Short mmCIF file of C-alpha atoms in Angstrom, two decimals:
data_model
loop_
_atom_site.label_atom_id
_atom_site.label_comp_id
_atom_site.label_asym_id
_atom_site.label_seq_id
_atom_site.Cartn_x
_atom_site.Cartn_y
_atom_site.Cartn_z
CA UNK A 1 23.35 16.97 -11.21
CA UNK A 2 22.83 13.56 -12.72
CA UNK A 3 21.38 11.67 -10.29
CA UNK A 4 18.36 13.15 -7.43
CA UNK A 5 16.27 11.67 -5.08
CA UNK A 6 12.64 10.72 -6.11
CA UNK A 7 11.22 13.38 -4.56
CA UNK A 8 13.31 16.18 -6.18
CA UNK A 9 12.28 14.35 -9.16
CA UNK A 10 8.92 14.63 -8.24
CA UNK A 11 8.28 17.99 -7.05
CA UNK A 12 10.42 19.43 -10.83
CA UNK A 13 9.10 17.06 -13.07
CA UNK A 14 5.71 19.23 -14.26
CA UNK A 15 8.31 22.07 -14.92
CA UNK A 16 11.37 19.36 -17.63
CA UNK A 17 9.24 21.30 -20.63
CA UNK A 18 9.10 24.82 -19.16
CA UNK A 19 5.73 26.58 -17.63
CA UNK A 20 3.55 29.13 -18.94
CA UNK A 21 3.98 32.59 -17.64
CA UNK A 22 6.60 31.03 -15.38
CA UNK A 23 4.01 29.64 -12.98
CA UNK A 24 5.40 27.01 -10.71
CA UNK A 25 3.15 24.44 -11.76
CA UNK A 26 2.02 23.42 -15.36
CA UNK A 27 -1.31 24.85 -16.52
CA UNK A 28 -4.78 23.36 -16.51
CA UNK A 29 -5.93 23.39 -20.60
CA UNK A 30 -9.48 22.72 -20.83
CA UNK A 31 -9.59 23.20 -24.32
CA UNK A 32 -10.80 19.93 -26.27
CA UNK A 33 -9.92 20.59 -29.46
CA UNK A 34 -6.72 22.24 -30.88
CA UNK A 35 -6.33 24.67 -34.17
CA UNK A 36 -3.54 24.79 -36.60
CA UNK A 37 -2.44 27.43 -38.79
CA UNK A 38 -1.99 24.52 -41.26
CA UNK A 39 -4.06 22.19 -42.53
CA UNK A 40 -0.92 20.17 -43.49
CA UNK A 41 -0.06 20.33 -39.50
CA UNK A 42 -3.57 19.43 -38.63
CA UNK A 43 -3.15 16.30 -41.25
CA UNK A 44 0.48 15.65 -39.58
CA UNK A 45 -1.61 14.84 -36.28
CA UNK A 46 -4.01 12.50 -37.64
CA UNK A 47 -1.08 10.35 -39.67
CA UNK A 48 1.00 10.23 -36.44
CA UNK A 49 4.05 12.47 -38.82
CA UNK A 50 4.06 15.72 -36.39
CA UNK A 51 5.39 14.98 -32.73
CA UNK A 52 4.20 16.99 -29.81
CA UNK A 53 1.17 18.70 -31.13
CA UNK A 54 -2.34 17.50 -29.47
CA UNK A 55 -6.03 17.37 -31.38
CA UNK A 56 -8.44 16.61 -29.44
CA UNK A 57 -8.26 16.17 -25.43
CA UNK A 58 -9.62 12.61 -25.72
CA UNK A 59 -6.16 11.56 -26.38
CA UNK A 60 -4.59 13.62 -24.21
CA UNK A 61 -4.26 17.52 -23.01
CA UNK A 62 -0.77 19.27 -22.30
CA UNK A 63 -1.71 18.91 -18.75
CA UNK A 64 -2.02 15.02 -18.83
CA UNK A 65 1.33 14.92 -21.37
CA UNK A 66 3.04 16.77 -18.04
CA UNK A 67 2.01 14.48 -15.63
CA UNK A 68 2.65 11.16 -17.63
CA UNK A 69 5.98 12.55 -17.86
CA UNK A 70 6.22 13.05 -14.05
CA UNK A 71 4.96 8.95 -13.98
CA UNK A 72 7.24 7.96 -16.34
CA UNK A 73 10.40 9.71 -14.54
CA UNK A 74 9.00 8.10 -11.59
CA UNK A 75 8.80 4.51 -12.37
CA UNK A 76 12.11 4.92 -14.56
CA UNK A 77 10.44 4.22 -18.03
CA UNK A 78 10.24 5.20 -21.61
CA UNK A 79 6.77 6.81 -21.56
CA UNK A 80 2.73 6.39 -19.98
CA UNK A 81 -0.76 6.59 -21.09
CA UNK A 82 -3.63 8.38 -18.24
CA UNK A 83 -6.63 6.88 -17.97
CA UNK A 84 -10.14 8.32 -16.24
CA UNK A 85 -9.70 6.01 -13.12
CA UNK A 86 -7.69 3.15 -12.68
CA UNK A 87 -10.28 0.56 -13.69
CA UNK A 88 -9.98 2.08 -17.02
CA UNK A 89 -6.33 1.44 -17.52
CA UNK A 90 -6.96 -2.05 -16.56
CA UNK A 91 -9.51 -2.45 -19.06
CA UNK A 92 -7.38 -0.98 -21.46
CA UNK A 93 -4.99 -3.44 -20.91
CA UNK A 94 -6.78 -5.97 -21.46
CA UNK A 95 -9.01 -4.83 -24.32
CA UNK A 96 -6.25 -3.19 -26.07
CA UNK A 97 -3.63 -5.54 -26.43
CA UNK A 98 -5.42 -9.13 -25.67
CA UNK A 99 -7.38 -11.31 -28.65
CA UNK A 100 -9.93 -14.19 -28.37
CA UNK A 101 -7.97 -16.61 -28.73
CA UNK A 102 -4.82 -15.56 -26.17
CA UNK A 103 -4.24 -16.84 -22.74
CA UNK A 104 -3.59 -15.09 -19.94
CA UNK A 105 -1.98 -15.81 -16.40
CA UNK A 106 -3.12 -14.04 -13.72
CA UNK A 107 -2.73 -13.68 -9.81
CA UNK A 108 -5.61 -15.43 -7.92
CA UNK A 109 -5.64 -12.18 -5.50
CA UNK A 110 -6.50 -9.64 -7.06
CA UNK A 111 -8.51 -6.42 -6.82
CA UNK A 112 -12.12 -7.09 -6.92
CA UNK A 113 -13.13 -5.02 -9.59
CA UNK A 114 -10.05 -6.42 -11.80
CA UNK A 115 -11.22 -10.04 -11.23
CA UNK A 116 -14.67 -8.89 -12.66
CA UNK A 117 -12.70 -7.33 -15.69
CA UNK A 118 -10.93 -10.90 -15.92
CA UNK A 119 -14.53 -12.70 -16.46
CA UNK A 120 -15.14 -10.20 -18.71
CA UNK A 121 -12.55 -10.38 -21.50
CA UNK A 122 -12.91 -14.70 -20.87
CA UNK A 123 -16.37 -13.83 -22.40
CA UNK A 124 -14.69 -12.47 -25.42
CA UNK A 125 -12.74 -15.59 -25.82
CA UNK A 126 -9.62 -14.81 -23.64
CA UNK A 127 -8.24 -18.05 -21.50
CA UNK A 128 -7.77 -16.77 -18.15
CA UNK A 129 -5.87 -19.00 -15.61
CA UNK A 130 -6.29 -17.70 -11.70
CA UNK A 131 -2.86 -18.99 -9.87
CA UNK A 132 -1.33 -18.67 -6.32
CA UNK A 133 1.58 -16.12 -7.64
CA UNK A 134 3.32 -16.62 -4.35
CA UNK A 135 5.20 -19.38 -6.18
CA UNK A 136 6.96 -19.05 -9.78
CA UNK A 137 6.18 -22.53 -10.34
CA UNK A 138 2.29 -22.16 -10.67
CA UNK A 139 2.58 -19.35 -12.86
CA UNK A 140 5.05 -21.52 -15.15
CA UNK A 141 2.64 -24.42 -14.82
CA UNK A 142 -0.14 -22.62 -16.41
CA UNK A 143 1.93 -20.89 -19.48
CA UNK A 144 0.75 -22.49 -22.28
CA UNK A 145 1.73 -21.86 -25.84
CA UNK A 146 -0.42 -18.61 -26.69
CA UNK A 147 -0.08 -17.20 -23.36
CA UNK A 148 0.65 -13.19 -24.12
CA UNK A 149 0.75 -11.49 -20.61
CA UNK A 150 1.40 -11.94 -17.20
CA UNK A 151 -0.52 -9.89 -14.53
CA UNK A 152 -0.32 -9.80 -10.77
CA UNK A 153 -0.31 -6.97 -8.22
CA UNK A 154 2.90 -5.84 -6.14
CA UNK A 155 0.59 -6.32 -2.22
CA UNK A 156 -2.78 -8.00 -3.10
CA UNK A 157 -5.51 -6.11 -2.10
CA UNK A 158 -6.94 -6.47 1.01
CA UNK A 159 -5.22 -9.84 1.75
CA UNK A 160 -1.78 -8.34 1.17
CA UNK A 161 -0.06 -11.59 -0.56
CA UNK A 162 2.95 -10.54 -2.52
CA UNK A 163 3.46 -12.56 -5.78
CA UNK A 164 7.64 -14.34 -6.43
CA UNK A 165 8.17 -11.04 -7.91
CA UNK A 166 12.06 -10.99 -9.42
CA UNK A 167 11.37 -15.09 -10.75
CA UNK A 168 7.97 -13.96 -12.42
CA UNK A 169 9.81 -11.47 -14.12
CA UNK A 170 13.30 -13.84 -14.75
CA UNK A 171 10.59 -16.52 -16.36
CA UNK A 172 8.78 -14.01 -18.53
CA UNK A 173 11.96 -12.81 -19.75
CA UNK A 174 12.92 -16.41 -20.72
CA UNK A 175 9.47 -16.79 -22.50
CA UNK A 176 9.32 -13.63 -23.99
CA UNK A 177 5.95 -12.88 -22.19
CA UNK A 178 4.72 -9.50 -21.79
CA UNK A 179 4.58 -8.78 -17.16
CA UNK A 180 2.53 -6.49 -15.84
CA UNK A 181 2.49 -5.66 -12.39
CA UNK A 182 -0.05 -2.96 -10.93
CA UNK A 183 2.18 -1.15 -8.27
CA UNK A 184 -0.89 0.81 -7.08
CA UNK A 185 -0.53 0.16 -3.76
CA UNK A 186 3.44 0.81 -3.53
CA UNK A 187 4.18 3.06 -5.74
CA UNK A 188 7.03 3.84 -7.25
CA UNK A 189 8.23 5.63 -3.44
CA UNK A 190 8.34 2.33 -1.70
CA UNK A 191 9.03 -0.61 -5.47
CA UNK A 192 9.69 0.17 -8.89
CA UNK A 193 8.74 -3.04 -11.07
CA UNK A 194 10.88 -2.54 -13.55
CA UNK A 195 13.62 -3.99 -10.99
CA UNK A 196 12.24 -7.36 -11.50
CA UNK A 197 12.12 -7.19 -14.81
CA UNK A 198 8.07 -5.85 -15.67
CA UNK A 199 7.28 -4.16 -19.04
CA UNK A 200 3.88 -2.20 -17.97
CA UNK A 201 3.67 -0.66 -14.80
CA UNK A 202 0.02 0.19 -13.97
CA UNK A 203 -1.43 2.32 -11.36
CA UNK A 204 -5.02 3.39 -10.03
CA UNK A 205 -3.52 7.05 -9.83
CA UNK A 206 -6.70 7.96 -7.25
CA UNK A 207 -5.32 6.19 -4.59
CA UNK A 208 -1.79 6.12 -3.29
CA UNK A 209 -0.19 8.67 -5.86
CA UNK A 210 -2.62 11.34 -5.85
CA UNK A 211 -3.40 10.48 -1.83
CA UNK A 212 -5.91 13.09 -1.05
CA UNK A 213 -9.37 11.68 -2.10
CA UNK A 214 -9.76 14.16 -4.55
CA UNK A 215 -9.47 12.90 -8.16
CA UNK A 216 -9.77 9.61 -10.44
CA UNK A 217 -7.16 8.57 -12.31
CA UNK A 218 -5.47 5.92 -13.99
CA UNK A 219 -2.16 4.82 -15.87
CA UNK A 220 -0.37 2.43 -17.66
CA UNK A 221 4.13 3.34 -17.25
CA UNK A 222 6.03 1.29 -20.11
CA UNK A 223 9.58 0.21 -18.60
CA UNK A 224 11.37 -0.05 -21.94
CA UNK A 225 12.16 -3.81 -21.04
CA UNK A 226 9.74 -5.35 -23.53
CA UNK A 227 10.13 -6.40 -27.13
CA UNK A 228 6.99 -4.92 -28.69
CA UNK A 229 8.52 -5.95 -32.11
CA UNK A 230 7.97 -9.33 -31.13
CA UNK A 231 4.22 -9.19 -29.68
CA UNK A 232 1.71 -10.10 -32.51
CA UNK A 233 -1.61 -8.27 -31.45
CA UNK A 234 0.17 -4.75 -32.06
CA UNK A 235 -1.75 -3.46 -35.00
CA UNK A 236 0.14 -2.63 -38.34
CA UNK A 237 -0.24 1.32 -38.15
CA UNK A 238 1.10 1.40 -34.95
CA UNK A 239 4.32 -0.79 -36.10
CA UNK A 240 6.45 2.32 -37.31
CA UNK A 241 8.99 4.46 -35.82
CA UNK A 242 10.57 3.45 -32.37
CA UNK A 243 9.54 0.00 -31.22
CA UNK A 244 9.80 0.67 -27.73
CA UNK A 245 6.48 3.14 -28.09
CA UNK A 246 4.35 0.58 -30.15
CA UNK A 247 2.63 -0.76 -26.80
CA UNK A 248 2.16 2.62 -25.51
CA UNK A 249 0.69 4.17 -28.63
CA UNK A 250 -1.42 1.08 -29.39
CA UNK A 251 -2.81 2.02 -25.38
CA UNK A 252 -3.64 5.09 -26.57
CA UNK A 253 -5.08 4.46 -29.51
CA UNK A 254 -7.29 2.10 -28.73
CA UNK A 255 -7.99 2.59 -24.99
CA UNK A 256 -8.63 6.64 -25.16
CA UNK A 257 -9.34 7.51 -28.74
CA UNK A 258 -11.38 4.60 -28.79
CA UNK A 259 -12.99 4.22 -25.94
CA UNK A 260 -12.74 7.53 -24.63
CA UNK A 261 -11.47 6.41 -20.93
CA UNK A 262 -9.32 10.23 -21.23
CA UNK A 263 -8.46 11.89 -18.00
CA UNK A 264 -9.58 15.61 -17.67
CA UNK A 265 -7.35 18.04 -17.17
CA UNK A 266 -7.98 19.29 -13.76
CA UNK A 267 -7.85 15.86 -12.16
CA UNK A 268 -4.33 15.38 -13.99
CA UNK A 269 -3.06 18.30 -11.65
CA UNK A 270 -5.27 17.51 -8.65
CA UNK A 271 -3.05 14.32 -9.30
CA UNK A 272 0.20 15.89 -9.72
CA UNK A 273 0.03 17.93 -7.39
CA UNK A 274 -0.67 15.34 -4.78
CA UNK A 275 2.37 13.39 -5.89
CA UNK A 276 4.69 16.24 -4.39
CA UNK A 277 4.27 14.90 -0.90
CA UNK A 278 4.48 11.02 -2.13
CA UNK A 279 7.42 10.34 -0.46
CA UNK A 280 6.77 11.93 2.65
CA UNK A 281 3.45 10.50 3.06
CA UNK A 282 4.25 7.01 2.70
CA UNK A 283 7.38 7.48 4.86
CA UNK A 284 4.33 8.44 7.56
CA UNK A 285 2.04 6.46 6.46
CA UNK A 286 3.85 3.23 7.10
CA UNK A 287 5.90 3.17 9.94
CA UNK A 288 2.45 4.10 11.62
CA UNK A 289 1.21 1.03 10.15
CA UNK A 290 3.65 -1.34 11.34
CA UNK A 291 3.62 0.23 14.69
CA UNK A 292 -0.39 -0.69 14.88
CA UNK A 293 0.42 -4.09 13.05
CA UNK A 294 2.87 -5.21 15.87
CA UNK A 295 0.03 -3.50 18.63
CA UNK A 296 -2.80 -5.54 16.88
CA UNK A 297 -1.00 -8.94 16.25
CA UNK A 298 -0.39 -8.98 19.78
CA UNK A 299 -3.86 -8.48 20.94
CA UNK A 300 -5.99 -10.91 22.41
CA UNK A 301 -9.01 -10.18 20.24
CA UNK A 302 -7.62 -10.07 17.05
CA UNK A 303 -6.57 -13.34 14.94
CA UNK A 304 -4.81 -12.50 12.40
CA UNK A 305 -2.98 -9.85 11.04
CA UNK A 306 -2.17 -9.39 7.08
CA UNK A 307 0.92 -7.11 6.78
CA UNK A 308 4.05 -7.97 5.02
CA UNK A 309 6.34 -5.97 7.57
CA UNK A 310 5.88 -8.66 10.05
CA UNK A 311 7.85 -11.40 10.61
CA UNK A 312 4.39 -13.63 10.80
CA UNK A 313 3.68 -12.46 7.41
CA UNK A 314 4.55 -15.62 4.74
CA UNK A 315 6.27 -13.29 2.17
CA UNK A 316 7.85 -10.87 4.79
CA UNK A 317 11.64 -12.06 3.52
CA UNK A 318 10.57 -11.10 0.25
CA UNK A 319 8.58 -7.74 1.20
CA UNK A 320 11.89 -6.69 3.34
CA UNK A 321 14.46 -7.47 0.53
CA UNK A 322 11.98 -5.42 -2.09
CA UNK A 323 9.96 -2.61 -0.72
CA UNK A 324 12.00 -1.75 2.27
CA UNK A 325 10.12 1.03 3.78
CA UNK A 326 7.07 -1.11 4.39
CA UNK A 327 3.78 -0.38 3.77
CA UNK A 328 0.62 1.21 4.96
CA UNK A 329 -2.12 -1.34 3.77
CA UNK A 330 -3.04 -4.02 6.31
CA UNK A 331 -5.78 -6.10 7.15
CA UNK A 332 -6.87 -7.98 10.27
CA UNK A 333 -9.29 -10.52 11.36
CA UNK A 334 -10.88 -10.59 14.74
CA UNK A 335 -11.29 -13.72 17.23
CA UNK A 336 -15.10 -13.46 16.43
CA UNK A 337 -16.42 -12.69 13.28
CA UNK A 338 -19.68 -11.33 14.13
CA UNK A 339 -17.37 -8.71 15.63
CA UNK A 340 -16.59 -7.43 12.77
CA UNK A 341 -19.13 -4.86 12.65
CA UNK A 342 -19.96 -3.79 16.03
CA UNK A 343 -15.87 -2.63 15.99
CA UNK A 344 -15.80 -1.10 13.26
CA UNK A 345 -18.75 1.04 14.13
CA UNK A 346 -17.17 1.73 17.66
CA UNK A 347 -13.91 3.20 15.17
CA UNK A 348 -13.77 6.73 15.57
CA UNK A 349 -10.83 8.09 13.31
CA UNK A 350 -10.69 5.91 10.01
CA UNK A 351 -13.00 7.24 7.60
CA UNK A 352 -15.94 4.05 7.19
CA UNK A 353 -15.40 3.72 3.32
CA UNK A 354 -13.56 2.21 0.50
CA UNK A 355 -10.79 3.69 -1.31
CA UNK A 356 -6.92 3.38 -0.49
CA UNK A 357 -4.03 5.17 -0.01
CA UNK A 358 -5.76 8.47 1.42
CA UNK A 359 -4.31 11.26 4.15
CA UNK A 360 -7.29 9.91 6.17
CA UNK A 361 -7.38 6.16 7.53
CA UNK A 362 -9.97 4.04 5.62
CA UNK A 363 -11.29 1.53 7.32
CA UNK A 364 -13.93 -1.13 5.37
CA UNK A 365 -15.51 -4.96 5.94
CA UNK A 366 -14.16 -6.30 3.43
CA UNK A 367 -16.56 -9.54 2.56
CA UNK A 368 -19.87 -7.62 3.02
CA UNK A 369 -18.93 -4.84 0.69
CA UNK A 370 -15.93 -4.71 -1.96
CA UNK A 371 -15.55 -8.51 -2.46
CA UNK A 372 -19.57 -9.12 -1.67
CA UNK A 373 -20.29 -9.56 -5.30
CA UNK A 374 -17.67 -11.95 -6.03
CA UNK A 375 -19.42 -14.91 -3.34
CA UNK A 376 -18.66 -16.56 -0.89
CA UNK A 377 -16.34 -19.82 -3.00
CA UNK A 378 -14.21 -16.85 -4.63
CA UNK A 379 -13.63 -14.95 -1.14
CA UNK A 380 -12.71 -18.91 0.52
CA UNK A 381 -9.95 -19.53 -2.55
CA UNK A 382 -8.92 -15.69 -2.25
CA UNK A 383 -8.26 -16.20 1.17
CA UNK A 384 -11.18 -13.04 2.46
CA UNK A 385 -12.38 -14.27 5.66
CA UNK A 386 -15.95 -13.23 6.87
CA UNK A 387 -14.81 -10.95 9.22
CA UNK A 388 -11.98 -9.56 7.92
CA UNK A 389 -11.50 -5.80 7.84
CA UNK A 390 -8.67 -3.65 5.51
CA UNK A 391 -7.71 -0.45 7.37
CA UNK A 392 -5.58 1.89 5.22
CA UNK A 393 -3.78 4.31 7.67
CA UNK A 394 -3.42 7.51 6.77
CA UNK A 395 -1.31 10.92 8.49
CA UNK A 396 -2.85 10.71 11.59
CA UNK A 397 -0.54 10.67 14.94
CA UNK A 398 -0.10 7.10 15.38
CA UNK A 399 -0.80 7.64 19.30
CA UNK A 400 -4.36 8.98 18.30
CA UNK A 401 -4.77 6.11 15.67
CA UNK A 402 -3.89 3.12 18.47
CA UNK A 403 -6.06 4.60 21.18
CA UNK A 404 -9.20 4.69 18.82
CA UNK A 405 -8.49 1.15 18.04
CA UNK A 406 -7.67 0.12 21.27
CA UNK A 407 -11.28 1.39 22.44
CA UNK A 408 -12.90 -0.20 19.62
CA UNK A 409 -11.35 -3.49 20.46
CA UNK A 410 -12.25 -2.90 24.59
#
């Protein structure tokens, strides 16, 4: 066979390098250090000349080599580097392959805890510019000459903007600009970035790819479409061998032996194993969510309603075109905002938490709690209204799911 479906892909992947014992799944090694028989192998490791042997588990364990492999088949690129959670690969992204000195462009809607990252590295003497990525031409309006990387996210989370995806991509290419798009909320089931033309794919691997509320986990997928020999900040001893792993092993380096962000073992096959269903859960998962989108826009006590499947939604062309079997993120705002509360209380099904991409429906207020922090000025330019609320819908029957809101609503 030379060409399967993603799921095949998916549920085979753990097993391309063969399985101990001829288990059906890879094994969990908890071991955090590995012995040689050789010292000579043992010095191989260190001096990067012996492929495919592992030291210590902060850089990695078989178990997380098997299930970047599964993320790299997924996303269609040359390799990936797991990270603890998925705020750790964002970090690392940042930290790893950004100087004082660079410039940065990023989306203006962004996750939260990623914005706070952003103020972070600008106090380490990184220009940051915020921009509506709707529109290619404010991201081109703010590249400047030392501008390194390009960041946005595939469905901004909660307000579910999509950036100008495929001309983002077409004007980094021109530039030579490193784009990065976090696909967290997609995943590779529903968008692959490298299709418009990203270089690092990242992913909070808790949430929509793992799916059960199990286990943390992040990771950063290289696409093979960036010129690494041409980026400046890689450091000299990662400049040998095959270009196309310099960005990945610099990741690595730097971002787990370095800073020790390493995912353990047994939430890399909590996470793998999740990943089986992928497919089948976001195939649920989202044509229950546009059914309650088009039962909630037409409501007469909700507002608004933030979901790219429907026509009302500004970047639904786009979202059609690109992601075609939807999504299963949405946020809504009600007629009153002191609402807000009192409704979500009355909610019976959706879990009240935070977190995305879950079996169970999530359902949060999204100004008092996630984006409280951030103020009121950066929830106004963001676009978070006070009474806005994210609902992540999970497996359950969509009948169930509509009556508790209905109820709520009543």
């Amino acid at each position: 066979m030379t060409s399967r479906g993603i799921t095949t892909d998916i549920v085979h992947a753990g097993r391309a390098f063969g399985t101990e014992h001829g288990g059906v799944h890879p094994s969990i090694h908890v071991s955090t250090q590995y012995g040689f028989d050789k010292v000579d192998d043992l010095i191989g490791v260190f001096q990067g000349t012996l492929k495919g042997a592992y030291n210590y588990a902060r850089q990695g364990t078989p178990t997380t080599a098997a299930l970047e492999t599964q993320l790299a088949r997924l996303e269609g690129g040359v390799g990936a580097v797991s990270f603890a959670t998925g705020m750790a690969a964002v970090a690392a992204l940042f930290l790893t392959l950004l100087r004082a000195g660079d410039h940065l462009v990023a989306s203006r809607f962004v996750f939260g805890n990623t914005n706070s990252v952003l103020d972070t590295i600008a106090g380490l003497g990184v220009a940051v510019s915020r921009v509506d990525a709707t529109a290619v031409e404010h991201v081109a309006a703010a590249l400047r000459p030392e501008t390194r990387m390009v960041f946005v996210e595939t469905i901004a989370n909660p307000g579910t903007q999509i950036p100008d995806l495929e001309a983002i991509g077409a004007l980094c290419k021109e530039r030579g600009i490193l784009y990065v798009v976090d696909n967290t909320v997609l995943s590779p089931a529903l968008f692959k970035p490298a299709v418009v033309g990203a270089g690092l794919v990242l992913h909070s691997l808790t949430k929509t790819i793992a799916g059960h509320g199990n286990a943390l986990g992040g990771a950063l997928v290289d696409t093979g479409l960036f010129d690494w020999s041409a980026y400046p900040n890689i450091a000299a001893p990662y400049r040998k061998g095959d270009a196309r792993q310099w960005g990945l092993t610099q990741l690595r380096k730097k971002g787990l032996r370095d800073m020790g962000a390493s995912l353990s073992s047994q939430h890399a096959h909590a996470i793998a194993v999740g990943a089986e269903t992928l497919t089948l859960r976001l195939k649920q998962a989202s044509a229950t969510a546009l059914s309650l989108a088009g039962f909630l826009e037409a409501h007469p006590a909700v507002a608004r309603v933030h979901y790219p499947m429907l026509a009302s939604h500004p970047q639904h062309a786009l979202a059609r075109r690109l992601f075609g079997a939807g999504s299963w993120l949405m946020a809504f705002e009600l007629q009153d905002a002191e609402d807000c509360l009192p409704f979500i209380d009355r909610l019976q099904l959706p879990v009240k938490a935070t977190g995305l991409g879950d079996t169970r429906s999530l359902v949060i207020p999204v100004a008092h709690t996630i984006f409280w922090e951030a103020g009121a000025a950066v929830r106004a330019d963001m676009g978070i209204a006070d009474g806005l609320v994210r609902l992540s819908v999970g497996l359950e029957d969509e009948a169930d799911l509509r009556a508790d809101l209905e109820q709520a609503l009543r």
